[in-house]
């Protein structure tokens, strides 16, 4: 491993969000008991503090949502020193009034994925609290970073589907009827794995399309999603940068320190 400062803050960039630093960053290759992460981790600076950046899908979008090495990604960040993570992602909207260009800071998620490993603890009776899946302190920092160019929602329920296909119109209408606002393919198990490793974690979602239940035309097409994400990428990255800068503590907050009174079967990295 080359020499670099230990980053306590990290950003995991989603579809279309493959780099973060304007200045030069050091790429750190980290191996984990779960294999290699999606890409080398870039360590750069935001307002004088070291920050890690990992492109969730790989540098060239090599990984689909259902094949992502989620456990390796979170483990590698923690091993580098990371304790707090912002997770920007592209989402479909289940509400007609939250169109493309809306940014939402989810406060709840619903897991509709299947077959993805979603824990580090296959033994030892470890059951983390997940009632509130996102770190309140990081959510507050993201909300504070709001941009004039993007329409900001301060709470949302995000349903995470298995993918890689988009939802049918009936599925989409059913999700909306539950009162869920956003649909995505990568928010789980990322959030729970961060919690298991006692890292603060907040998703920040950029709406790229109206989901199939709302869309009157051909339904959701990947090409439109990527084009829309690209259109708002500059103000969205700026928002994430301001959120990172707004975080005052670089330690896990008390609420996300879930193993305080538990003896773990192994040490966290
Ligand atoms: Zn926290």
PDB file of C-alpha atoms and ligand atoms in Angstrom:
ATOM      1  CA  UNK A   1       0.000   0.000   0.000  1.00  0.00           C
ATOM      2  CA  UNK A   2       1.441   3.378  -0.964  1.00  0.00           C
ATOM      3  CA  UNK A   3       1.699   6.106   1.636  1.00  0.00           C
ATOM      4  CA  UNK A   4      -1.336   8.370   1.901  1.00  0.00           C
ATOM      5  CA  UNK A   5      -3.216  10.096   4.739  1.00  0.00           C
ATOM      6  CA  UNK A   6      -5.889   7.953   6.473  1.00  0.00           C
ATOM      7  CA  UNK A   7      -9.310   9.105   5.254  1.00  0.00           C
ATOM      8  CA  UNK A   8     -12.120   9.039   7.850  1.00  0.00           C
ATOM      9  CA  UNK A   9     -14.755  10.246   5.369  1.00  0.00           C
ATOM     10  CA  UNK A  10     -15.752   8.548   2.140  1.00  0.00           C
ATOM     11  CA  UNK A  11     -18.027   8.905  -0.851  1.00  0.00           C
ATOM     12  CA  UNK A  12     -19.306   5.895  -2.803  1.00  0.00           C
ATOM     13  CA  UNK A  13     -20.281   7.198  -6.250  1.00  0.00           C
ATOM     14  CA  UNK A  14     -23.139   5.550  -8.149  1.00  0.00           C
ATOM     15  CA  UNK A  15     -24.011   5.201 -11.839  1.00  0.00           C
ATOM     16  CA  UNK A  16     -22.426   8.038 -13.810  1.00  0.00           C
ATOM     17  CA  UNK A  17     -20.432   9.235 -10.778  1.00  0.00           C
ATOM     18  CA  UNK A  18     -17.033   7.666 -11.438  1.00  0.00           C
ATOM     19  CA  UNK A  19     -14.654  10.299 -10.056  1.00  0.00           C
ATOM     20  CA  UNK A  20     -14.805  12.943  -7.352  1.00  0.00           C
ATOM     21  CA  UNK A  21     -11.570  14.892  -6.912  1.00  0.00           C
ATOM     22  CA  UNK A  22     -10.466  17.801  -9.096  1.00  0.00           C
ATOM     23  CA  UNK A  23      -6.934  17.579  -7.768  1.00  0.00           C
ATOM     24  CA  UNK A  24      -4.685  14.594  -7.870  1.00  0.00           C
ATOM     25  CA  UNK A  25      -5.740  11.609  -5.790  1.00  0.00           C
ATOM     26  CA  UNK A  26      -3.737   8.550  -4.736  1.00  0.00           C
ATOM     27  CA  UNK A  27      -5.263   5.257  -5.838  1.00  0.00           C
ATOM     28  CA  UNK A  28      -5.033   2.654  -3.094  1.00  0.00           C
ATOM     29  CA  UNK A  29      -5.546  -1.031  -3.889  1.00  0.00           C
ATOM     30  CA  UNK A  30      -7.034  -2.854  -0.908  1.00  0.00           C
ATOM     31  CA  UNK A  31      -7.648  -6.583  -0.629  1.00  0.00           C
ATOM     32  CA  UNK A  32     -10.242  -7.978   1.787  1.00  0.00           C
ATOM     33  CA  UNK A  33     -11.428 -11.397   3.033  1.00  0.00           C
ATOM     34  CA  UNK A  34     -14.309 -10.868   0.550  1.00  0.00           C
ATOM     35  CA  UNK A  35     -12.085 -10.238  -2.441  1.00  0.00           C
ATOM     36  CA  UNK A  36     -11.225  -6.976  -4.136  1.00  0.00           C
ATOM     37  CA  UNK A  37     -13.564  -3.953  -4.018  1.00  0.00           C
ATOM     38  CA  UNK A  38     -15.188  -2.585  -7.190  1.00  0.00           C
ATOM     39  CA  UNK A  39     -12.081  -0.494  -7.948  1.00  0.00           C
ATOM     40  CA  UNK A  40      -8.969   0.968  -6.412  1.00  0.00           C
ATOM     41  CA  UNK A  41      -9.957   3.533  -3.788  1.00  0.00           C
ATOM     42  CA  UNK A  42      -9.016   7.132  -4.597  1.00  0.00           C
ATOM     43  CA  UNK A  43      -7.751   9.128  -1.617  1.00  0.00           C
ATOM     44  CA  UNK A  44      -7.856  12.874  -2.198  1.00  0.00           C
ATOM     45  CA  UNK A  45      -8.758  16.000  -0.273  1.00  0.00           C
ATOM     46  CA  UNK A  46     -11.864  18.048   0.422  1.00  0.00           C
ATOM     47  CA  UNK A  47     -11.186  21.327   2.226  1.00  0.00           C
ATOM     48  CA  UNK A  48      -7.895  20.058   3.575  1.00  0.00           C
ATOM     49  CA  UNK A  49      -9.189  16.735   4.913  1.00  0.00           C
ATOM     50  CA  UNK A  50      -8.375  13.346   3.393  1.00  0.00           C
ATOM     51  CA  UNK A  51     -11.429  11.732   1.806  1.00  0.00           C
ATOM     52  CA  UNK A  52     -11.809   8.344   0.108  1.00  0.00           C
ATOM     53  CA  UNK A  53     -13.782   7.828  -3.097  1.00  0.00           C
ATOM     54  CA  UNK A  54     -14.966   4.491  -4.465  1.00  0.00           C
ATOM     55  CA  UNK A  55     -16.886   4.206  -7.756  1.00  0.00           C
ATOM     56  CA  UNK A  56     -19.549   1.690  -6.731  1.00  0.00           C
ATOM     57  CA  UNK A  57     -19.873   0.029 -10.142  1.00  0.00           C
ATOM     58  CA  UNK A  58     -16.140   0.097 -10.931  1.00  0.00           C
ATOM     59  CA  UNK A  59     -14.209   2.676 -12.883  1.00  0.00           C
ATOM     60  CA  UNK A  60     -15.883   1.663 -16.148  1.00  0.00           C
ATOM     61  CA  UNK A  61     -19.167   0.356 -14.786  1.00  0.00           C
ATOM     62  CA  UNK A  62     -17.992  -3.263 -14.772  1.00  0.00           C
ATOM     63  CA  UNK A  63     -20.398  -4.355 -12.005  1.00  0.00           C
ATOM     64  CA  UNK A  64     -24.187  -4.644 -12.209  1.00  0.00           C
ATOM     65  CA  UNK A  65     -26.190  -3.949  -9.019  1.00  0.00           C
ATOM     66  CA  UNK A  66     -26.658  -7.686  -8.309  1.00  0.00           C
ATOM     67  CA  UNK A  67     -22.973  -8.591  -8.899  1.00  0.00           C
ATOM     68  CA  UNK A  68     -21.370  -5.788  -6.883  1.00  0.00           C
ATOM     69  CA  UNK A  69     -18.833  -6.832  -4.249  1.00  0.00           C
ATOM     70  CA  UNK A  70     -20.730  -4.987  -1.484  1.00  0.00           C
ATOM     71  CA  UNK A  71     -18.961  -6.712   1.409  1.00  0.00           C
ATOM     72  CA  UNK A  72     -15.517  -6.087  -0.066  1.00  0.00           C
ATOM     73  CA  UNK A  73     -16.367  -2.432  -0.751  1.00  0.00           C
ATOM     74  CA  UNK A  74     -17.420  -1.575   2.791  1.00  0.00           C
ATOM     75  CA  UNK A  75     -14.681  -3.689   4.385  1.00  0.00           C
ATOM     76  CA  UNK A  76     -12.001  -2.033   2.249  1.00  0.00           C
ATOM     77  CA  UNK A  77     -13.199   1.466   3.195  1.00  0.00           C
ATOM     78  CA  UNK A  78     -13.234   0.622   6.903  1.00  0.00           C
ATOM     79  CA  UNK A  79      -9.753  -0.929   6.633  1.00  0.00           C
ATOM     80  CA  UNK A  80      -8.496   2.342   5.145  1.00  0.00           C
ATOM     81  CA  UNK A  81      -9.755   4.237   8.210  1.00  0.00           C
ATOM     82  CA  UNK A  82     -13.175   5.362   6.953  1.00  0.00           C
ATOM     83  CA  UNK A  83     -15.866   5.881   9.609  1.00  0.00           C
ATOM     84  CA  UNK A  84     -18.488   7.985   7.780  1.00  0.00           C
ATOM     85  CA  UNK A  85     -19.842   7.510   4.243  1.00  0.00           C
ATOM     86  CA  UNK A  86     -22.014   9.495   1.850  1.00  0.00           C
ATOM     87  CA  UNK A  87     -23.551   7.278  -0.796  1.00  0.00           C
ATOM     88  CA  UNK A  88     -24.840   9.233  -3.794  1.00  0.00           C
ATOM     89  CA  UNK A  89     -27.030   7.161  -6.123  1.00  0.00           C
ATOM     90  CA  UNK A  90     -29.339   7.481  -9.124  1.00  0.00           C
ATOM     91  CA  UNK A  91     -32.986   6.694  -8.416  1.00  0.00           C
ATOM     92  CA  UNK A  92     -36.334   6.445 -10.137  1.00  0.00           C
ATOM     93  CA  UNK A  93     -39.150   8.520  -8.687  1.00  0.00           C
ATOM     94  CA  UNK A  94     -42.464   7.015  -7.636  1.00  0.00           C
ATOM     95  CA  UNK A  95     -44.051  10.466  -7.281  1.00  0.00           C
ATOM     96  CA  UNK A  96     -45.084  12.622 -10.231  1.00  0.00           C
ATOM     97  CA  UNK A  97     -44.131  15.788  -8.301  1.00  0.00           C
ATOM     98  CA  UNK A  98     -40.526  14.596  -7.740  1.00  0.00           C
ATOM     99  CA  UNK A  99     -39.205  14.820 -11.284  1.00  0.00           C
ATOM    100  CA  UNK A 100     -35.667  14.558 -12.688  1.00  0.00           C
ATOM    101  CA  UNK A 101     -33.324  16.951 -10.901  1.00  0.00           C
ATOM    102  CA  UNK A 102     -34.854  16.236  -7.498  1.00  0.00           C
ATOM    103  CA  UNK A 103     -32.379  15.256  -4.782  1.00  0.00           C
ATOM    104  CA  UNK A 104     -33.720  13.332  -1.811  1.00  0.00           C
ATOM    105  CA  UNK A 105     -32.020  12.330   1.423  1.00  0.00           C
ATOM    106  CA  UNK A 106     -33.798   9.072   2.311  1.00  0.00           C
ATOM    107  CA  UNK A 107     -34.646   8.304   5.926  1.00  0.00           C
ATOM    108  CA  UNK A 108     -36.045   4.810   5.281  1.00  0.00           C
ATOM    109  CA  UNK A 109     -35.447   1.893   2.949  1.00  0.00           C
ATOM    110  CA  UNK A 110     -37.373  -1.210   1.942  1.00  0.00           C
ATOM    111  CA  UNK A 111     -35.368  -4.263   0.849  1.00  0.00           C
ATOM    112  CA  UNK A 112     -36.799  -6.074  -2.188  1.00  0.00           C
ATOM    113  CA  UNK A 113     -33.462  -7.601  -3.244  1.00  0.00           C
ATOM    114  CA  UNK A 114     -32.878 -11.352  -3.190  1.00  0.00           C
ATOM    115  CA  UNK A 115     -29.855 -13.577  -2.925  1.00  0.00           C
ATOM    116  CA  UNK A 116     -27.274 -10.904  -2.084  1.00  0.00           C
ATOM    117  CA  UNK A 117     -25.032 -11.630   0.900  1.00  0.00           C
ATOM    118  CA  UNK A 118     -26.106  -8.957   3.379  1.00  0.00           C
ATOM    119  CA  UNK A 119     -24.125  -9.637   6.528  1.00  0.00           C
ATOM    120  CA  UNK A 120     -20.588 -10.169   7.821  1.00  0.00           C
ATOM    121  CA  UNK A 121     -21.948 -12.237  10.721  1.00  0.00           C
ATOM    122  CA  UNK A 122     -22.886 -15.739   9.648  1.00  0.00           C
ATOM    123  CA  UNK A 123     -22.408 -16.893  13.233  1.00  0.00           C
ATOM    124  CA  UNK A 124     -22.243 -15.369  16.681  1.00  0.00           C
ATOM    125  CA  UNK A 125     -25.843 -14.150  17.041  1.00  0.00           C
ATOM    126  CA  UNK A 126     -25.153 -10.596  15.936  1.00  0.00           C
ATOM    127  CA  UNK A 127     -28.331  -8.670  15.012  1.00  0.00           C
ATOM    128  CA  UNK A 128     -27.764  -4.973  14.411  1.00  0.00           C
ATOM    129  CA  UNK A 129     -30.450  -2.381  14.946  1.00  0.00           C
ATOM    130  CA  UNK A 130     -31.636  -1.109  11.555  1.00  0.00           C
ATOM    131  CA  UNK A 131     -34.906   0.666  12.455  1.00  0.00           C
ATOM    132  CA  UNK A 132     -33.341   3.892  11.218  1.00  0.00           C
ATOM    133  CA  UNK A 133     -31.038   2.722   8.429  1.00  0.00           C
ATOM    134  CA  UNK A 134     -29.265   6.040   7.818  1.00  0.00           C
ATOM    135  CA  UNK A 135     -27.051   8.203  10.024  1.00  0.00           C
ATOM    136  CA  UNK A 136     -28.969  11.256  11.225  1.00  0.00           C
ATOM    137  CA  UNK A 137     -25.824  13.397  11.480  1.00  0.00           C
ATOM    138  CA  UNK A 138     -24.810  12.699   7.885  1.00  0.00           C
ATOM    139  CA  UNK A 139     -28.390  13.202   6.670  1.00  0.00           C
ATOM    140  CA  UNK A 140     -28.378  16.610   8.349  1.00  0.00           C
ATOM    141  CA  UNK A 141     -25.072  17.514   6.652  1.00  0.00           C
ATOM    142  CA  UNK A 142     -26.469  16.512   3.242  1.00  0.00           C
ATOM    143  CA  UNK A 143     -29.670  18.509   3.788  1.00  0.00           C
ATOM    144  CA  UNK A 144     -27.631  21.543   4.818  1.00  0.00           C
ATOM    145  CA  UNK A 145     -25.657  21.289   1.562  1.00  0.00           C
ATOM    146  CA  UNK A 146     -28.708  21.884  -0.634  1.00  0.00           C
ATOM    147  CA  UNK A 147     -28.263  23.524  -4.000  1.00  0.00           C
ATOM    148  CA  UNK A 148     -30.290  26.196  -5.822  1.00  0.00           C
ATOM    149  CA  UNK A 149     -30.087  24.104  -8.965  1.00  0.00           C
ATOM    150  CA  UNK A 150     -31.574  20.933  -7.482  1.00  0.00           C
ATOM    151  CA  UNK A 151     -34.922  20.423  -5.827  1.00  0.00           C
ATOM    152  CA  UNK A 152     -34.192  19.030  -2.333  1.00  0.00           C
ATOM    153  CA  UNK A 153     -36.389  16.593  -0.373  1.00  0.00           C
ATOM    154  CA  UNK A 154     -35.424  16.111   3.267  1.00  0.00           C
ATOM    155  CA  UNK A 155     -36.855  12.604   3.742  1.00  0.00           C
ATOM    156  CA  UNK A 156     -37.929   9.702   1.554  1.00  0.00           C
ATOM    157  CA  UNK A 157     -38.527   5.973   1.602  1.00  0.00           C
ATOM    158  CA  UNK A 158     -36.384   4.207  -0.984  1.00  0.00           C
ATOM    159  CA  UNK A 159     -37.294   0.710  -2.145  1.00  0.00           C
ATOM    160  CA  UNK A 160     -34.304  -1.287  -3.336  1.00  0.00           C
ATOM    161  CA  UNK A 161     -35.087  -3.844  -6.050  1.00  0.00           C
ATOM    162  CA  UNK A 162     -32.924  -6.709  -7.248  1.00  0.00           C
ATOM    163  CA  UNK A 163     -32.579  -5.583 -10.867  1.00  0.00           C
ATOM    164  CA  UNK A 164     -30.827  -5.353 -13.165  1.00  0.00           C
ATOM    165  CA  UNK A 165     -34.143  -4.976 -15.011  1.00  0.00           C
ATOM    166  CA  UNK A 166     -36.354  -1.989 -14.262  1.00  0.00           C
ATOM    167  CA  UNK A 167     -39.731  -2.496 -12.597  1.00  0.00           C
ATOM    168  CA  UNK A 168     -42.958  -3.380 -14.403  1.00  0.00           C
ATOM    169  CA  UNK A 169     -45.735  -0.779 -14.365  1.00  0.00           C
ATOM    170  CA  UNK A 170     -47.710  -2.910 -11.885  1.00  0.00           C
ATOM    171  CA  UNK A 171     -44.729  -3.266  -9.520  1.00  0.00           C
ATOM    172  CA  UNK A 172     -44.065   0.436  -9.759  1.00  0.00           C
ATOM    173  CA  UNK A 173     -47.703   1.336  -9.031  1.00  0.00           C
ATOM    174  CA  UNK A 174     -47.692  -1.090  -6.115  1.00  0.00           C
ATOM    175  CA  UNK A 175     -44.531   0.526  -4.646  1.00  0.00           C
ATOM    176  CA  UNK A 176     -46.078   3.988  -4.991  1.00  0.00           C
ATOM    177  CA  UNK A 177     -49.307   2.780  -3.355  1.00  0.00           C
ATOM    178  CA  UNK A 178     -47.283   1.818  -0.266  1.00  0.00           C
ATOM    179  CA  UNK A 179     -46.220   5.436   0.100  1.00  0.00           C
ATOM    180  CA  UNK A 180     -42.652   4.692  -1.056  1.00  0.00           C
ATOM    181  CA  UNK A 181     -41.081   7.514  -3.003  1.00  0.00           C
ATOM    182  CA  UNK A 182     -37.902   6.260  -4.683  1.00  0.00           C
ATOM    183  CA  UNK A 183     -36.713   3.068  -6.351  1.00  0.00           C
ATOM    184  CA  UNK A 184     -33.095   2.001  -6.675  1.00  0.00           C
ATOM    185  CA  UNK A 185     -30.958  -1.149  -7.106  1.00  0.00           C
ATOM    186  CA  UNK A 186     -27.867  -0.662  -4.907  1.00  0.00           C
ATOM    187  CA  UNK A 187     -28.967   0.917  -1.602  1.00  0.00           C
ATOM    188  CA  UNK A 188     -29.167  -2.518  -0.006  1.00  0.00           C
ATOM    189  CA  UNK A 189     -27.148  -4.300   1.333  1.00  0.00           C
ATOM    190  CA  UNK A 190     -24.739  -1.343   1.277  1.00  0.00           C
ATOM    191  CA  UNK A 191     -26.503   0.480   4.127  1.00  0.00           C
ATOM    192  CA  UNK A 192     -26.680  -2.519   6.458  1.00  0.00           C
ATOM    193  CA  UNK A 193     -23.072  -3.582   5.802  1.00  0.00           C
ATOM    194  CA  UNK A 194     -21.933  -0.068   6.762  1.00  0.00           C
ATOM    195  CA  UNK A 195     -23.996  -0.372   9.946  1.00  0.00           C
ATOM    196  CA  UNK A 196     -22.467  -3.784  10.765  1.00  0.00           C
ATOM    197  CA  UNK A 197     -19.007  -2.251  10.428  1.00  0.00           C
ATOM    198  CA  UNK A 198     -20.046   0.712  12.622  1.00  0.00           C
ATOM    199  CA  UNK A 199     -19.662   3.299   9.892  1.00  0.00           C
ATOM    200  CA  UNK A 200     -22.101   6.214   9.647  1.00  0.00           C
ATOM    201  CA  UNK A 201     -23.853   6.021   6.262  1.00  0.00           C
ATOM    202  CA  UNK A 202     -26.289   8.258   4.381  1.00  0.00           C
ATOM    203  CA  UNK A 203     -27.662   7.803   0.867  1.00  0.00           C
ATOM    204  CA  UNK A 204     -28.168  10.929  -1.236  1.00  0.00           C
ATOM    205  CA  UNK A 205     -30.434  10.168  -4.185  1.00  0.00           C
ATOM    206  CA  UNK A 206     -30.647  12.001  -7.499  1.00  0.00           C
ATOM    207  CA  UNK A 207     -33.867  11.388  -9.435  1.00  0.00           C
ATOM    208  CA  UNK A 208     -33.144  10.545 -13.075  1.00  0.00           C
ATOM    209  CA  UNK A 209     -36.563   9.395 -14.248  1.00  0.00           C
ATOM    210  CA  UNK A 210     -40.162   8.788 -13.318  1.00  0.00           C
ATOM    211  CA  UNK A 211     -40.626   5.065 -12.728  1.00  0.00           C
ATOM    212  CA  UNK A 212     -42.726   2.891 -15.046  1.00  0.00           C
ATOM    213  CA  UNK A 213     -45.977   3.314 -13.104  1.00  0.00           C
ATOM    214  CA  UNK A 214     -45.848   7.072 -13.696  1.00  0.00           C
ATOM    215  CA  UNK A 215     -44.141   7.162 -17.074  1.00  0.00           C
ATOM    216  CA  UNK A 216     -46.658   7.218 -19.934  1.00  0.00           C
ATOM    217  CA  UNK A 217     -44.207   6.417 -22.757  1.00  0.00           C
ATOM    218  CA  UNK A 218     -41.995   3.387 -23.241  1.00  0.00           C
ATOM    219  CA  UNK A 219     -41.131   2.936 -19.569  1.00  0.00           C
ATOM    220  CA  UNK A 220     -37.692   3.477 -18.069  1.00  0.00           C
ATOM    221  CA  UNK A 221     -34.716   3.148 -20.430  1.00  0.00           C
ATOM    222  CA  UNK A 222     -31.128   2.984 -19.196  1.00  0.00           C
ATOM    223  CA  UNK A 223     -29.937   5.394 -21.883  1.00  0.00           C
ATOM    224  CA  UNK A 224     -32.285   8.131 -20.569  1.00  0.00           C
ATOM    225  CA  UNK A 225     -31.261   7.477 -16.958  1.00  0.00           C
ATOM    226  CA  UNK A 226     -27.561   7.966 -17.750  1.00  0.00           C
ATOM    227  CA  UNK A 227     -28.239  11.085 -19.865  1.00  0.00           C
ATOM    228  CA  UNK A 228     -30.332  12.677 -17.114  1.00  0.00           C
ATOM    229  CA  UNK A 229     -27.749  11.854 -14.457  1.00  0.00           C
ATOM    230  CA  UNK A 230     -25.032  13.458 -16.561  1.00  0.00           C
ATOM    231  CA  UNK A 231     -27.111  16.625 -16.942  1.00  0.00           C
ATOM    232  CA  UNK A 232     -27.235  17.201 -13.170  1.00  0.00           C
ATOM    233  CA  UNK A 233     -23.875  15.712 -12.287  1.00  0.00           C
ATOM    234  CA  UNK A 234     -21.989  18.970 -11.743  1.00  0.00           C
ATOM    235  CA  UNK A 235     -24.365  20.538  -9.171  1.00  0.00           C
ATOM    236  CA  UNK A 236     -24.896  17.101  -7.602  1.00  0.00           C
ATOM    237  CA  UNK A 237     -21.139  16.555  -7.086  1.00  0.00           C
ATOM    238  CA  UNK A 238     -20.902  20.072  -5.646  1.00  0.00           C
ATOM    239  CA  UNK A 239     -23.683  19.243  -3.217  1.00  0.00           C
ATOM    240  CA  UNK A 240     -21.866  16.079  -2.112  1.00  0.00           C
ATOM    241  CA  UNK A 241     -18.632  18.046  -1.697  1.00  0.00           C
ATOM    242  CA  UNK A 242     -20.393  20.612   0.515  1.00  0.00           C
ATOM    243  CA  UNK A 243     -21.968  17.787   2.530  1.00  0.00           C
ATOM    244  CA  UNK A 244     -18.536  16.215   3.105  1.00  0.00           C
ATOM    245  CA  UNK A 245     -17.145  19.610   4.137  1.00  0.00           C
ATOM    246  CA  UNK A 246     -20.091  20.156   6.547  1.00  0.00           C
ATOM    247  CA  UNK A 247     -19.311  17.013   8.585  1.00  0.00           C
ATOM    248  CA  UNK A 248     -17.573  18.154  11.743  1.00  0.00           C
ATOM    249  CA  UNK A 249     -16.708  14.881  13.472  1.00  0.00           C
ATOM    250  CA  UNK A 250     -14.684  12.209  11.722  1.00  0.00           C
ATOM    251  CA  UNK A 251     -15.706   9.551  14.283  1.00  0.00           C
ATOM    252  CA  UNK A 252     -18.673   7.174  14.090  1.00  0.00           C
ATOM    253  CA  UNK A 253     -21.575   8.862  15.933  1.00  0.00           C
ATOM    254  CA  UNK A 254     -22.979   7.207  19.076  1.00  0.00           C
ATOM    255  CA  UNK A 255     -26.135   5.964  17.307  1.00  0.00           C
ATOM    256  CA  UNK A 256     -24.186   4.174  14.561  1.00  0.00           C
ATOM    257  CA  UNK A 257     -21.853   2.545  17.100  1.00  0.00           C
ATOM    258  CA  UNK A 258     -24.112  -0.492  17.321  1.00  0.00           C
ATOM    259  CA  UNK A 259     -21.737  -3.058  18.825  1.00  0.00           C
ATOM    260  CA  UNK A 260     -20.831  -1.072  21.938  1.00  0.00           C
ATOM    261  CA  UNK A 261     -22.220  -3.710  24.298  1.00  0.00           C
ATOM    262  CA  UNK A 262     -21.743  -6.767  22.088  1.00  0.00           C
ATOM    263  CA  UNK A 263     -18.784  -9.096  21.825  1.00  0.00           C
ATOM    264  CA  UNK A 264     -18.065  -9.725  18.166  1.00  0.00           C
ATOM    265  CA  UNK A 265     -16.761 -13.019  16.747  1.00  0.00           C
ATOM    266  CA  UNK A 266     -13.954 -11.083  15.014  1.00  0.00           C
ATOM    267  CA  UNK A 267     -12.419  -7.650  15.161  1.00  0.00           C
ATOM    268  CA  UNK A 268     -13.634  -5.002  12.756  1.00  0.00           C
ATOM    269  CA  UNK A 269     -10.931  -4.012  10.269  1.00  0.00           C
TER     270      UNK A 269
HETATM  271 ZN1  LIG B   1     -23.886   8.037  12.498  1.00  0.00          ZN
END
